[in-house]
Short mmCIF file of N, CA and C and ligand atoms in Angstrom, two decimals:
data_model
loop_
_atom_site.label_atom_id
_atom_site.label_comp_id
_atom_site.label_asym_id
_atom_site.label_seq_id
_atom_site.Cartn_x
_atom_site.Cartn_y
_atom_site.Cartn_z
N MET W 1 31.16 33.67 0.17
CA MET W 1 30.08 32.91 0.84
C MET W 1 30.66 32.15 2.03
N ALA W 2 30.08 32.37 3.19
CA ALA W 2 30.60 31.73 4.40
C ALA W 2 30.34 30.23 4.38
N LYS W 3 31.26 29.51 4.99
CA LYS W 3 31.16 28.05 5.02
C LYS W 3 29.86 27.61 5.71
N ALA W 4 29.49 28.37 6.76
CA ALA W 4 28.31 28.00 7.53
C ALA W 4 27.06 28.00 6.65
N HIS W 5 27.00 28.95 5.73
CA HIS W 5 25.83 29.03 4.85
C HIS W 5 25.73 27.80 3.95
N VAL W 6 26.89 27.42 3.43
CA VAL W 6 26.93 26.26 2.55
C VAL W 6 26.47 25.03 3.32
N MET W 7 26.98 24.93 4.55
CA MET W 7 26.64 23.79 5.41
C MET W 7 25.13 23.76 5.66
N LEU W 8 24.57 24.92 5.93
CA LEU W 8 23.15 25.04 6.22
C LEU W 8 22.33 24.57 5.02
N LEU W 9 22.78 25.00 3.84
CA LEU W 9 22.07 24.62 2.63
C LEU W 9 22.12 23.10 2.44
N PHE W 10 23.31 22.55 2.69
CA PHE W 10 23.47 21.10 2.57
C PHE W 10 22.49 20.38 3.49
N LEU W 11 22.43 20.89 4.72
CA LEU W 11 21.56 20.27 5.72
C LEU W 11 20.10 20.35 5.30
N SER W 12 19.69 21.52 4.80
CA SER W 12 18.29 21.67 4.39
C SER W 12 17.97 20.73 3.23
N ALA W 13 18.90 20.69 2.27
CA ALA W 13 18.67 19.82 1.11
C ALA W 13 18.56 18.38 1.56
N PHE W 14 19.42 17.99 2.51
CA PHE W 14 19.41 16.63 3.03
C PHE W 14 18.09 16.33 3.72
N THR W 15 17.65 17.26 4.58
CA THR W 15 16.41 17.07 5.33
C THR W 15 15.24 16.92 4.38
N ILE W 16 15.19 17.80 3.37
CA ILE W 16 14.08 17.74 2.42
C ILE W 16 14.14 16.44 1.62
N GLY W 17 15.36 16.05 1.26
CA GLY W 17 15.52 14.78 0.55
C GLY W 17 14.95 13.64 1.36
N CYS W 18 15.23 13.62 2.66
CA CYS W 18 14.72 12.57 3.53
C CYS W 18 13.19 12.60 3.59
N LEU W 19 12.64 13.81 3.67
CA LEU W 19 11.19 13.94 3.73
C LEU W 19 10.55 13.40 2.46
N VAL W 20 11.16 13.73 1.32
CA VAL W 20 10.61 13.26 0.03
C VAL W 20 10.64 11.75 0.00
N VAL W 21 11.81 11.18 0.31
CA VAL W 21 11.94 9.72 0.30
C VAL W 21 11.00 9.10 1.32
N GLY W 22 10.94 9.69 2.52
CA GLY W 22 10.10 9.14 3.57
C GLY W 22 8.63 9.12 3.19
N SER W 23 8.14 10.22 2.63
CA SER W 23 6.72 10.30 2.33
C SER W 23 6.35 9.48 1.11
N MET W 24 7.36 9.14 0.27
CA MET W 24 7.04 8.36 -0.92
C MET W 24 7.34 6.87 -0.74
N ALA W 25 7.86 6.53 0.45
CA ALA W 25 8.24 5.14 0.68
C ALA W 25 7.04 4.22 0.55
N HIS W 26 7.23 3.12 -0.14
CA HIS W 26 6.16 2.15 -0.30
C HIS W 26 6.01 1.31 0.94
N LYS W 27 4.77 0.94 1.24
CA LYS W 27 4.52 0.19 2.46
C LYS W 27 4.23 -1.27 2.14
N ASP W 28 4.59 -2.11 3.09
CA ASP W 28 4.22 -3.52 3.02
C ASP W 28 3.09 -3.73 4.02
N HIS W 29 2.02 -4.38 3.58
CA HIS W 29 0.89 -4.63 4.46
C HIS W 29 0.74 -6.13 4.66
N ILE W 30 0.88 -6.56 5.89
CA ILE W 30 0.69 -7.99 6.17
C ILE W 30 -0.80 -8.21 6.40
N VAL W 31 -1.42 -8.85 5.41
CA VAL W 31 -2.88 -8.98 5.42
C VAL W 31 -3.33 -9.80 6.63
N GLY W 32 -4.25 -9.22 7.39
CA GLY W 32 -4.79 -9.91 8.56
C GLY W 32 -3.91 -9.81 9.79
N GLY W 33 -2.80 -9.05 9.70
CA GLY W 33 -1.89 -8.92 10.84
C GLY W 33 -1.37 -10.27 11.28
N SER W 34 -1.43 -10.53 12.58
CA SER W 34 -0.85 -11.78 13.10
C SER W 34 -1.68 -13.00 12.69
N LYS W 35 -2.93 -12.79 12.30
CA LYS W 35 -3.77 -13.92 11.88
C LYS W 35 -3.42 -14.37 10.47
N GLY W 36 -2.94 -13.45 9.64
CA GLY W 36 -2.62 -13.80 8.26
C GLY W 36 -3.88 -13.99 7.43
N TRP W 37 -3.74 -14.81 6.39
CA TRP W 37 -4.83 -15.04 5.43
C TRP W 37 -5.42 -16.41 5.69
N ARG W 38 -6.55 -16.45 6.36
CA ARG W 38 -7.18 -17.73 6.72
C ARG W 38 -8.65 -17.49 7.01
N LEU W 39 -9.36 -18.55 7.42
CA LEU W 39 -10.76 -18.39 7.78
C LEU W 39 -10.84 -17.44 8.97
N PRO W 40 -11.52 -16.32 8.80
CA PRO W 40 -11.52 -15.29 9.85
C PRO W 40 -12.50 -15.62 10.98
N PRO W 41 -12.31 -15.00 12.15
CA PRO W 41 -13.21 -15.24 13.28
C PRO W 41 -14.62 -14.70 13.02
N ASN W 42 -14.74 -13.73 12.11
CA ASN W 42 -16.07 -13.24 11.75
C ASN W 42 -16.05 -12.65 10.33
N GLN W 43 -17.22 -12.33 9.82
CA GLN W 43 -17.35 -11.92 8.42
C GLN W 43 -16.69 -10.59 8.08
N THR W 44 -16.52 -9.73 9.09
CA THR W 44 -16.00 -8.39 8.80
C THR W 44 -14.52 -8.24 9.16
N PHE W 45 -13.88 -9.34 9.53
CA PHE W 45 -12.50 -9.28 10.02
C PHE W 45 -11.56 -8.56 9.05
N TYR W 46 -11.55 -8.95 7.78
CA TYR W 46 -10.59 -8.36 6.84
C TYR W 46 -10.97 -6.93 6.46
N GLN W 47 -12.26 -6.63 6.47
CA GLN W 47 -12.67 -5.25 6.22
C GLN W 47 -12.23 -4.35 7.37
N GLU W 48 -12.35 -4.87 8.58
CA GLU W 48 -11.91 -4.09 9.75
C GLU W 48 -10.40 -3.87 9.69
N TRP W 49 -9.69 -4.89 9.25
CA TRP W 49 -8.23 -4.76 9.13
C TRP W 49 -7.88 -3.68 8.10
N ALA W 50 -8.57 -3.70 6.95
CA ALA W 50 -8.27 -2.77 5.86
C ALA W 50 -8.60 -1.33 6.24
N GLN W 51 -9.63 -1.16 7.07
CA GLN W 51 -10.06 0.19 7.43
C GLN W 51 -9.03 0.97 8.23
N THR W 52 -8.11 0.27 8.86
CA THR W 52 -7.12 0.97 9.69
C THR W 52 -5.89 1.37 8.88
N ARG W 53 -5.91 1.16 7.57
CA ARG W 53 -4.71 1.41 6.76
C ARG W 53 -5.02 2.23 5.52
N ASN W 54 -3.94 2.80 4.96
CA ASN W 54 -4.03 3.48 3.67
C ASN W 54 -3.21 2.68 2.67
N PHE W 55 -3.80 2.39 1.52
CA PHE W 55 -3.11 1.64 0.48
C PHE W 55 -2.78 2.58 -0.68
N SER W 56 -1.53 2.55 -1.12
CA SER W 56 -1.11 3.43 -2.21
C SER W 56 -0.40 2.63 -3.28
N LEU W 57 -0.34 3.23 -4.45
CA LEU W 57 0.34 2.63 -5.59
C LEU W 57 1.77 2.25 -5.21
N GLY W 58 2.19 1.04 -5.55
CA GLY W 58 3.55 0.60 -5.25
C GLY W 58 3.66 -0.14 -3.93
N ASP W 59 2.62 -0.03 -3.08
CA ASP W 59 2.61 -0.81 -1.83
C ASP W 59 2.51 -2.30 -2.17
N LYS W 60 2.84 -3.12 -1.18
CA LYS W 60 2.72 -4.56 -1.38
C LYS W 60 1.79 -5.16 -0.33
N LEU W 61 0.96 -6.10 -0.77
CA LEU W 61 0.15 -6.89 0.15
C LEU W 61 0.86 -8.21 0.37
N LEU W 62 1.15 -8.51 1.63
CA LEU W 62 1.77 -9.80 1.95
C LEU W 62 0.67 -10.70 2.52
N PHE W 63 0.38 -11.77 1.81
CA PHE W 63 -0.65 -12.71 2.27
C PHE W 63 0.05 -13.93 2.85
N PRO W 64 0.09 -14.06 4.18
CA PRO W 64 0.69 -15.28 4.75
C PRO W 64 -0.36 -16.40 4.75
N PHE W 65 -0.09 -17.46 3.99
CA PHE W 65 -1.04 -18.59 3.99
C PHE W 65 -0.34 -19.85 3.50
N ARG W 66 -0.98 -21.00 3.75
CA ARG W 66 -0.43 -22.27 3.32
C ARG W 66 -1.02 -22.65 1.97
N SER W 67 -0.12 -22.98 1.03
CA SER W 67 -0.56 -23.40 -0.30
C SER W 67 -1.50 -24.59 -0.18
N SER W 68 -2.48 -24.65 -1.07
CA SER W 68 -3.48 -25.71 -1.20
C SER W 68 -4.52 -25.71 -0.09
N VAL W 69 -4.23 -25.03 1.02
CA VAL W 69 -5.26 -24.87 2.06
C VAL W 69 -6.06 -23.60 1.74
N TYR W 70 -5.32 -22.57 1.30
CA TYR W 70 -5.92 -21.29 0.92
C TYR W 70 -5.33 -20.85 -0.41
N ASN W 71 -5.97 -19.89 -1.06
CA ASN W 71 -5.38 -19.23 -2.21
C ASN W 71 -5.89 -17.80 -2.27
N ILE W 72 -5.50 -17.08 -3.30
CA ILE W 72 -5.99 -15.71 -3.48
C ILE W 72 -6.48 -15.57 -4.91
N MET W 73 -7.66 -15.02 -5.05
CA MET W 73 -8.15 -14.68 -6.38
C MET W 73 -8.50 -13.21 -6.38
N GLU W 74 -8.02 -12.53 -7.41
CA GLU W 74 -8.46 -11.15 -7.57
C GLU W 74 -9.62 -11.17 -8.55
N VAL W 75 -10.72 -10.57 -8.16
CA VAL W 75 -11.95 -10.68 -8.95
C VAL W 75 -12.61 -9.30 -9.12
N SER W 76 -13.68 -9.28 -9.92
CA SER W 76 -14.45 -8.05 -10.09
C SER W 76 -15.33 -7.84 -8.86
N LYS W 77 -15.92 -6.66 -8.76
CA LYS W 77 -16.78 -6.36 -7.61
C LYS W 77 -17.99 -7.30 -7.57
N GLU W 78 -18.54 -7.59 -8.76
CA GLU W 78 -19.71 -8.48 -8.84
C GLU W 78 -19.36 -9.85 -8.27
N ASP W 79 -18.20 -10.38 -8.69
CA ASP W 79 -17.75 -11.67 -8.18
C ASP W 79 -17.49 -11.62 -6.68
N PHE W 80 -16.91 -10.52 -6.25
CA PHE W 80 -16.58 -10.35 -4.84
C PHE W 80 -17.84 -10.40 -3.99
N ASP W 81 -18.85 -9.65 -4.41
CA ASP W 81 -20.10 -9.58 -3.64
C ASP W 81 -20.82 -10.92 -3.62
N ALA W 82 -20.78 -11.63 -4.76
CA ALA W 82 -21.56 -12.86 -4.87
C ALA W 82 -20.72 -14.11 -4.63
N CYS W 83 -19.41 -13.96 -4.40
CA CYS W 83 -18.48 -15.10 -4.24
C CYS W 83 -18.50 -16.02 -5.46
N THR W 84 -18.65 -15.43 -6.64
CA THR W 84 -18.61 -16.20 -7.89
C THR W 84 -17.25 -16.02 -8.55
N GLN W 85 -16.97 -16.81 -9.58
CA GLN W 85 -15.67 -16.73 -10.26
C GLN W 85 -15.84 -16.52 -11.75
N LYS W 86 -16.67 -15.54 -12.10
CA LYS W 86 -16.91 -15.28 -13.53
C LYS W 86 -15.81 -14.44 -14.15
N ASN W 87 -15.21 -13.59 -13.34
CA ASN W 87 -14.19 -12.67 -13.87
C ASN W 87 -13.00 -12.60 -12.91
N VAL W 88 -12.18 -13.64 -12.97
CA VAL W 88 -10.99 -13.69 -12.13
C VAL W 88 -9.83 -13.07 -12.90
N THR W 89 -9.25 -11.99 -12.38
CA THR W 89 -8.18 -11.31 -13.10
C THR W 89 -6.79 -11.82 -12.70
N GLN W 90 -6.65 -12.31 -11.48
CA GLN W 90 -5.35 -12.84 -11.04
C GLN W 90 -5.59 -13.97 -10.05
N ARG W 91 -4.68 -14.98 -10.09
CA ARG W 91 -4.76 -16.08 -9.12
C ARG W 91 -3.38 -16.29 -8.50
N PHE W 92 -3.37 -16.55 -7.20
CA PHE W 92 -2.11 -16.87 -6.51
C PHE W 92 -2.35 -18.15 -5.73
N HIS W 93 -1.64 -19.20 -6.11
CA HIS W 93 -1.85 -20.49 -5.45
C HIS W 93 -0.77 -20.81 -4.42
N ALA W 94 0.42 -20.21 -4.60
CA ALA W 94 1.52 -20.52 -3.70
C ALA W 94 1.61 -19.48 -2.58
N GLY W 95 1.56 -19.98 -1.34
CA GLY W 95 1.68 -19.08 -0.20
C GLY W 95 3.02 -19.25 0.48
N PRO W 96 3.51 -18.22 1.15
CA PRO W 96 2.92 -16.87 1.20
C PRO W 96 3.07 -16.16 -0.14
N ALA W 97 2.15 -15.23 -0.42
CA ALA W 97 2.17 -14.53 -1.69
C ALA W 97 2.34 -13.03 -1.47
N ILE W 98 3.08 -12.42 -2.38
CA ILE W 98 3.25 -10.97 -2.33
C ILE W 98 2.57 -10.38 -3.56
N VAL W 99 1.65 -9.48 -3.31
CA VAL W 99 0.89 -8.86 -4.40
C VAL W 99 1.22 -7.37 -4.42
N GLU W 100 1.87 -6.94 -5.52
CA GLU W 100 2.20 -5.52 -5.60
C GLU W 100 1.02 -4.76 -6.19
N LEU W 101 0.73 -3.60 -5.60
CA LEU W 101 -0.41 -2.80 -6.07
C LEU W 101 0.06 -1.87 -7.17
N THR W 102 -0.21 -2.26 -8.41
CA THR W 102 0.29 -1.52 -9.56
C THR W 102 -0.79 -0.70 -10.26
N GLU W 103 -2.04 -0.85 -9.80
CA GLU W 103 -3.14 -0.10 -10.40
C GLU W 103 -3.92 0.63 -9.31
N PRO W 104 -4.17 1.93 -9.49
CA PRO W 104 -5.00 2.62 -8.50
C PRO W 104 -6.46 2.19 -8.61
N GLY W 105 -7.24 2.52 -7.59
CA GLY W 105 -8.66 2.19 -7.60
C GLY W 105 -8.98 0.98 -6.75
N PRO W 106 -10.22 0.50 -6.83
CA PRO W 106 -10.63 -0.62 -5.98
C PRO W 106 -10.05 -1.95 -6.43
N HIS W 107 -9.71 -2.80 -5.48
CA HIS W 107 -9.23 -4.15 -5.75
C HIS W 107 -9.98 -5.12 -4.84
N TYR W 108 -10.32 -6.27 -5.39
CA TYR W 108 -11.11 -7.25 -4.65
C TYR W 108 -10.41 -8.60 -4.65
N TYR W 109 -10.22 -9.13 -3.45
CA TYR W 109 -9.55 -10.43 -3.32
C TYR W 109 -10.40 -11.34 -2.44
N TYR W 110 -10.38 -12.63 -2.76
CA TYR W 110 -10.96 -13.59 -1.82
C TYR W 110 -10.27 -14.92 -1.97
N CYS W 111 -10.53 -15.81 -1.01
CA CYS W 111 -9.99 -17.15 -1.11
C CYS W 111 -11.00 -17.98 -1.89
N GLY W 112 -10.51 -18.61 -2.96
CA GLY W 112 -11.40 -19.33 -3.86
C GLY W 112 -11.63 -20.78 -3.48
N ILE W 113 -11.20 -21.18 -2.29
CA ILE W 113 -11.34 -22.58 -1.88
C ILE W 113 -12.60 -22.77 -1.03
N GLY W 114 -13.32 -23.84 -1.31
CA GLY W 114 -14.52 -24.18 -0.53
C GLY W 114 -15.48 -23.02 -0.41
N LEU W 115 -15.99 -22.82 0.81
CA LEU W 115 -16.90 -21.70 1.06
C LEU W 115 -16.19 -20.61 1.86
N HIS W 116 -14.88 -20.48 1.64
CA HIS W 116 -14.11 -19.50 2.41
C HIS W 116 -14.55 -18.07 2.14
N CYS W 117 -14.90 -17.79 0.88
CA CYS W 117 -15.36 -16.44 0.55
C CYS W 117 -16.65 -16.14 1.31
N GLU W 118 -17.57 -17.09 1.29
CA GLU W 118 -18.84 -16.92 2.01
C GLU W 118 -18.59 -16.70 3.51
N ALA W 119 -17.53 -17.33 4.01
CA ALA W 119 -17.24 -17.22 5.45
C ALA W 119 -16.53 -15.91 5.80
N GLY W 120 -16.21 -15.12 4.77
CA GLY W 120 -15.63 -13.81 5.05
C GLY W 120 -14.14 -13.71 4.78
N GLN W 121 -13.55 -14.73 4.14
CA GLN W 121 -12.13 -14.62 3.79
C GLN W 121 -12.04 -13.85 2.49
N LYS W 122 -12.32 -12.55 2.60
CA LYS W 122 -12.35 -11.66 1.44
C LYS W 122 -11.92 -10.27 1.85
N LEU W 123 -11.27 -9.59 0.91
CA LEU W 123 -10.67 -8.30 1.24
C LEU W 123 -10.86 -7.35 0.06
N SER W 124 -11.48 -6.20 0.34
CA SER W 124 -11.55 -5.17 -0.70
C SER W 124 -10.80 -3.94 -0.22
N ILE W 125 -9.98 -3.38 -1.11
CA ILE W 125 -9.20 -2.20 -0.75
C ILE W 125 -9.32 -1.17 -1.86
N ASP W 126 -9.04 0.08 -1.51
CA ASP W 126 -9.02 1.15 -2.50
C ASP W 126 -7.60 1.70 -2.54
N VAL W 127 -6.97 1.58 -3.70
CA VAL W 127 -5.56 1.98 -3.82
C VAL W 127 -5.47 3.43 -4.31
N ALA W 128 -4.83 4.27 -3.50
CA ALA W 128 -4.67 5.68 -3.86
C ALA W 128 -3.51 5.83 -4.85
N ALA W 129 -3.67 6.78 -5.78
CA ALA W 129 -2.62 6.99 -6.78
C ALA W 129 -1.38 7.62 -6.16
N THR W 130 -1.57 8.39 -5.09
CA THR W 130 -0.43 9.01 -4.41
C THR W 130 -0.44 8.57 -2.96
N PRO W 131 0.76 8.41 -2.37
CA PRO W 131 0.82 7.95 -0.97
C PRO W 131 0.18 8.95 -0.02
N ALA W 132 -0.53 8.46 0.98
CA ALA W 132 -1.07 9.33 2.02
C ALA W 132 0.08 9.82 2.87
N VAL W 133 -0.01 11.07 3.32
CA VAL W 133 1.06 11.61 4.15
C VAL W 133 0.69 11.37 5.61
N ASP W 134 1.56 10.65 6.28
CA ASP W 134 1.32 10.42 7.71
C ASP W 134 1.50 11.73 8.46
N ASP W 135 0.68 11.91 9.49
CA ASP W 135 0.73 13.15 10.26
C ASP W 135 2.12 13.42 10.82
N ALA W 136 2.80 12.35 11.24
CA ALA W 136 4.08 12.50 11.92
C ALA W 136 5.16 13.09 11.00
N SER W 137 5.14 12.70 9.71
CA SER W 137 6.22 13.11 8.84
C SER W 137 5.91 14.40 8.08
N SER W 138 4.71 14.93 8.26
CA SER W 138 4.37 16.17 7.55
C SER W 138 4.49 17.36 8.50
N SER W 139 4.76 18.51 7.92
CA SER W 139 4.80 19.73 8.72
C SER W 139 4.07 20.81 7.94
N ALA W 140 4.03 22.02 8.48
CA ALA W 140 3.26 23.09 7.87
C ALA W 140 3.74 23.38 6.45
N THR W 141 5.07 23.34 6.24
CA THR W 141 5.59 23.71 4.93
C THR W 141 5.73 22.51 4.00
N MET W 142 5.89 21.34 4.57
CA MET W 142 6.07 20.15 3.73
C MET W 142 4.79 19.33 3.76
N THR W 143 4.00 19.42 2.73
CA THR W 143 2.75 18.67 2.74
C THR W 143 2.82 17.44 1.87
N GLY W 144 3.95 17.20 1.24
CA GLY W 144 4.05 15.98 0.45
C GLY W 144 5.04 16.12 -0.68
N PRO W 145 5.19 15.05 -1.45
CA PRO W 145 6.18 15.04 -2.53
C PRO W 145 5.92 16.11 -3.58
N THR W 146 4.64 16.48 -3.77
CA THR W 146 4.33 17.45 -4.83
C THR W 146 4.92 18.81 -4.52
N THR W 147 4.96 19.19 -3.22
CA THR W 147 5.54 20.48 -2.87
C THR W 147 7.02 20.35 -2.56
N ALA W 148 7.44 19.20 -2.02
CA ALA W 148 8.83 19.03 -1.60
C ALA W 148 9.77 18.96 -2.79
N ALA W 149 9.33 18.33 -3.87
CA ALA W 149 10.22 18.13 -5.01
C ALA W 149 10.71 19.45 -5.62
N PRO W 150 9.83 20.42 -5.89
CA PRO W 150 10.31 21.70 -6.44
C PRO W 150 11.25 22.41 -5.48
N VAL W 151 10.97 22.34 -4.17
CA VAL W 151 11.82 23.00 -3.18
C VAL W 151 13.20 22.37 -3.19
N ALA W 152 13.25 21.03 -3.23
CA ALA W 152 14.53 20.33 -3.27
C ALA W 152 15.30 20.70 -4.54
N GLY W 153 14.58 20.82 -5.64
CA GLY W 153 15.19 21.21 -6.90
C GLY W 153 15.79 22.59 -6.82
N PHE W 154 15.06 23.49 -6.21
CA PHE W 154 15.52 24.87 -6.06
C PHE W 154 16.77 24.92 -5.19
N LEU W 155 16.79 24.16 -4.10
CA LEU W 155 17.95 24.13 -3.22
C LEU W 155 19.16 23.55 -3.93
N ALA W 156 18.92 22.53 -4.73
CA ALA W 156 20.01 21.91 -5.49
C ALA W 156 20.60 22.95 -6.45
N TYR W 157 19.74 23.72 -7.06
CA TYR W 157 20.17 24.79 -7.97
C TYR W 157 21.02 25.82 -7.22
N LEU W 158 20.56 26.20 -6.01
CA LEU W 158 21.28 27.17 -5.17
C LEU W 158 22.68 26.66 -4.85
N LEU W 159 22.74 25.40 -4.42
CA LEU W 159 24.02 24.77 -4.08
C LEU W 159 24.96 24.79 -5.27
N PHE W 160 24.40 24.42 -6.40
CA PHE W 160 25.16 24.35 -7.64
C PHE W 160 25.75 25.72 -7.96
N SER W 161 24.93 26.77 -7.86
CA SER W 161 25.38 28.11 -8.21
C SER W 161 26.44 28.62 -7.24
N LEU W 162 26.41 28.15 -5.98
CA LEU W 162 27.38 28.57 -4.98
C LEU W 162 28.79 28.11 -5.35
N PHE W 163 28.87 26.89 -5.91
CA PHE W 163 30.18 26.31 -6.19
C PHE W 163 30.72 26.71 -7.56
N MET W 164 29.92 27.35 -8.38
CA MET W 164 30.37 27.73 -9.71
C MET W 164 31.13 29.05 -9.67
C1 LIG S 1 -14.11 -9.72 14.42
O1 LIG S 1 -12.99 -10.36 14.99
C2 LIG S 1 -11.96 -9.49 15.39
C3 LIG S 1 -10.78 -10.35 15.89
O2 LIG S 1 -11.19 -11.31 16.80
C4 LIG S 1 -12.48 -8.54 16.46
O3 LIG S 1 -11.46 -7.65 16.83
C5 LIG S 1 -13.67 -7.76 15.89
O4 LIG S 1 -14.21 -6.93 16.89
C6 LIG S 1 -14.72 -8.72 15.38
N1 LIG S 1 -15.78 -7.95 14.72
C7 LIG S 1 -17.07 -8.17 14.95
C8 LIG S 1 -18.01 -7.31 14.19
O5 LIG S 1 -17.46 -9.01 15.74
C1 LIG S 2 -4.42 7.59 6.27
O1 LIG S 2 -4.43 8.81 5.54
C2 LIG S 2 -5.08 9.87 6.23
C3 LIG S 2 -5.13 11.06 5.30
O2 LIG S 2 -3.88 11.36 4.76
C4 LIG S 2 -4.30 10.15 7.53
O3 LIG S 2 -4.97 11.18 8.25
C5 LIG S 2 -4.26 8.89 8.38
O4 LIG S 2 -3.47 9.11 9.51
C6 LIG S 2 -3.67 7.73 7.58
N1 LIG S 2 -3.76 6.50 8.36
C7 LIG S 2 -2.74 5.67 8.50
C8 LIG S 2 -2.98 4.45 9.31
O5 LIG S 2 -1.63 5.87 7.99
C1 LIG S 3 -13.48 -8.03 -15.24
O1 LIG S 3 -13.05 -7.28 -14.11
C2 LIG S 3 -12.17 -6.22 -14.43
C3 LIG S 3 -11.68 -5.62 -13.12
O2 LIG S 3 -12.68 -5.53 -12.17
C4 LIG S 3 -12.93 -5.22 -15.32
O3 LIG S 3 -12.05 -4.15 -15.64
C5 LIG S 3 -13.42 -5.92 -16.57
O4 LIG S 3 -14.18 -5.02 -17.34
C6 LIG S 3 -14.24 -7.15 -16.22
N1 LIG S 3 -14.55 -7.90 -17.42
C7 LIG S 3 -15.78 -8.39 -17.65
C8 LIG S 3 -15.92 -9.19 -18.91
O5 LIG S 3 -16.73 -8.20 -16.91
#
């Protein structure tokens, strides 16, 4: 077996490894961008912010805010819509707060202080079970971790058999 072939295999395995890691990398989302978590300029501000992003399992929400001025409550959809606190599942009082997304599906957050929820300091997101593949890192043959993993495994097997 020529050295060049071995080198080529190494390179392919490395490239695929990078693609797998890259496409599965967890993202950090700074809620509200440069504005952070505060009374928004309008009622749809946080919804507009969320619409430009994809949220996946393992991602983190970074809420920049000042303790005692703002807080975060994770609530049910009913509470979210009505700004009530009948079913609060999580509370974060110390800012800035980092909230890891450990459950797929919809999540609802608002600030439980004063009438901040009514003023639009509320955020609903839908967490995908698998990371979305960004257009830039995907190619015709690599569509995500589900296809890349078996290919990487196969290449590892090939490499292994070469040296035996
Ligand atoms: C809400 O405020 C943001 C930031 O100022 C702005 O970009 C957005 O267009 C506003 N949305 C509406 C519906 O006014
Ligand atoms: C969100 O995911 C979709 C579908 O995978 C993709 O087309 C889009 O570019 C993603 N948006 C961002 C901001 O990553
Ligand atoms: C409270 O909310 C959680 C999450 O939204 C939901 O799974 C649960 O069933 C709710 N509990 C009650 C008593 O409504």
